Amino acid sequence: MRLANGIIIDKEKTFGLLKFSALRREVHKQNEDGTVSEEIKERTYDLKSREQGRMIQVSIPAAFQGADVDWYIKAEDIILKNRDGHSTGNLQNHNPHDKKEIKNHK
């Protein structure tokens, strides 16, 4: 959603809880000769919006370096589990009490 300068919305009432769904696309910059560069210009993500009751797309410039959040999960703290509940792959942090669990639904 693009808003004109000066228009402000109440994000909580408009979108509610937002959950990441997928990376939709990456837009690459063009070289001077018109060929596609390896440098990414922007990324578009699909987010699930509780208030809208549907997916919304959000485009963010590639130069964006993060947001202020009140949570933090390190990738090495995530355990991938099969449907039967058994973990897959090697664990870098071997303390099972520090791990977050994510079910693999493939």
Coordinates of C-alpha atoms in Angstrom, one line a residue:
M1 CA 0.0 0.0 0.0
R2 CA 1.4 3.4 -1.0
L3 CA 0.3 6.4 1.0
A4 CA 0.7 10.0 0.0
N5 CA 3.0 12.0 2.2
G6 CA 1.3 13.1 5.4
I7 CA -1.3 10.3 5.5
I8 CA -0.9 8.2 8.7
I9 CA -2.7 5.0 9.5
D10 CA -3.2 3.1 12.7
K11 CA -1.1 0.0 11.8
E12 CA -2.6 -2.2 14.5
K13 CA -6.3 -1.4 13.5
T14 CA -5.6 -1.6 9.8
F15 CA -3.3 -4.8 9.6
G16 CA -3.5 -6.4 13.0
L17 CA -1.0 -9.2 13.7
L18 CA 1.4 -9.6 10.7
K19 CA 3.1 -12.9 10.0
F20 CA 5.8 -13.6 7.5
S21 CA 4.7 -16.0 4.7
A22 CA 7.2 -15.9 1.9
L23 CA 9.7 -13.9 -0.1
R24 CA 7.6 -13.1 -3.3
R25 CA 10.3 -11.6 -5.5
E26 CA 13.6 -9.7 -5.7
V27 CA 14.0 -6.8 -8.1
H28 CA 17.5 -6.4 -9.5
K29 CA 19.2 -3.2 -10.6
Q30 CA 20.2 -2.8 -14.3
N31 CA 23.7 -2.2 -15.5
E32 CA 24.5 0.8 -17.7
D33 CA 24.3 -1.5 -20.8
G34 CA 20.7 -2.6 -19.8
T35 CA 21.6 -6.0 -18.6
V36 CA 20.4 -7.2 -15.2
S37 CA 22.9 -6.7 -12.4
E38 CA 23.4 -9.1 -9.4
E39 CA 22.7 -6.1 -7.1
I40 CA 19.2 -6.3 -5.6
K41 CA 17.1 -3.1 -5.7
E42 CA 14.2 -4.2 -3.5
R43 CA 12.5 -7.3 -2.1
T44 CA 8.8 -8.0 -1.9
Y45 CA 7.4 -10.2 0.9
D46 CA 4.0 -11.9 1.4
L47 CA 2.6 -11.2 4.9
K48 CA -0.5 -12.7 6.5
S49 CA -2.7 -9.8 7.9
R50 CA -5.1 -10.8 10.7
E51 CA -7.3 -7.7 10.3
Q52 CA -7.4 -7.8 6.5
G53 CA -8.1 -11.6 6.6
R54 CA -5.7 -12.1 3.6
M55 CA -2.2 -11.9 2.4
I56 CA -0.6 -8.5 1.7
Q57 CA 2.5 -7.7 -0.2
V58 CA 5.2 -5.4 1.3
S59 CA 8.1 -4.1 -0.8
I60 CA 11.3 -3.0 1.1
P61 CA 14.4 -1.4 -0.4
A62 CA 17.4 -3.7 -0.3
A63 CA 19.4 -1.0 1.6
F64 CA 16.9 -1.4 4.5
Q65 CA 19.0 -2.7 7.5
G66 CA 16.3 -4.0 9.8
A67 CA 13.6 -2.9 12.2
D68 CA 13.2 -2.3 15.9
V69 CA 11.7 -5.5 17.4
D70 CA 11.1 -6.8 20.9
W71 CA 12.3 -10.3 20.1
Y72 CA 15.3 -12.0 18.7
I73 CA 16.0 -15.6 17.5
K74 CA 19.4 -16.7 16.2
A75 CA 19.2 -19.1 13.2
E76 CA 21.5 -21.6 15.0
D77 CA 18.9 -21.8 17.8
I78 CA 16.2 -23.3 15.5
I79 CA 15.7 -27.0 15.2
L80 CA 14.0 -28.5 12.1
K81 CA 11.7 -31.4 13.1
N82 CA 10.0 -34.1 10.9
R83 CA 6.3 -34.9 11.3
D84 CA 7.2 -37.7 13.7
G85 CA 8.9 -35.2 16.0
H86 CA 12.5 -36.2 15.5
S87 CA 15.1 -33.5 14.8
T88 CA 16.9 -33.5 11.4
G89 CA 20.5 -32.5 10.7
N90 CA 23.3 -31.5 12.9
L91 CA 22.9 -29.0 15.7
Q92 CA 25.4 -26.2 16.3
N93 CA 24.3 -25.4 19.8
H94 CA 24.0 -28.7 21.7
N95 CA 22.0 -27.4 24.6
P96 CA 18.4 -28.7 23.8
H97 CA 16.8 -26.3 26.4
D98 CA 17.9 -23.2 24.4
K99 CA 16.3 -24.4 21.1
K100 CA 13.2 -23.1 19.4
E101 CA 11.2 -25.9 17.7
I102 CA 9.8 -25.6 14.1
K103 CA 7.8 -28.4 12.6
N104 CA 8.7 -29.5 9.0
H105 CA 5.3 -30.0 7.2
K106 CA 6.7 -31.4 3.9

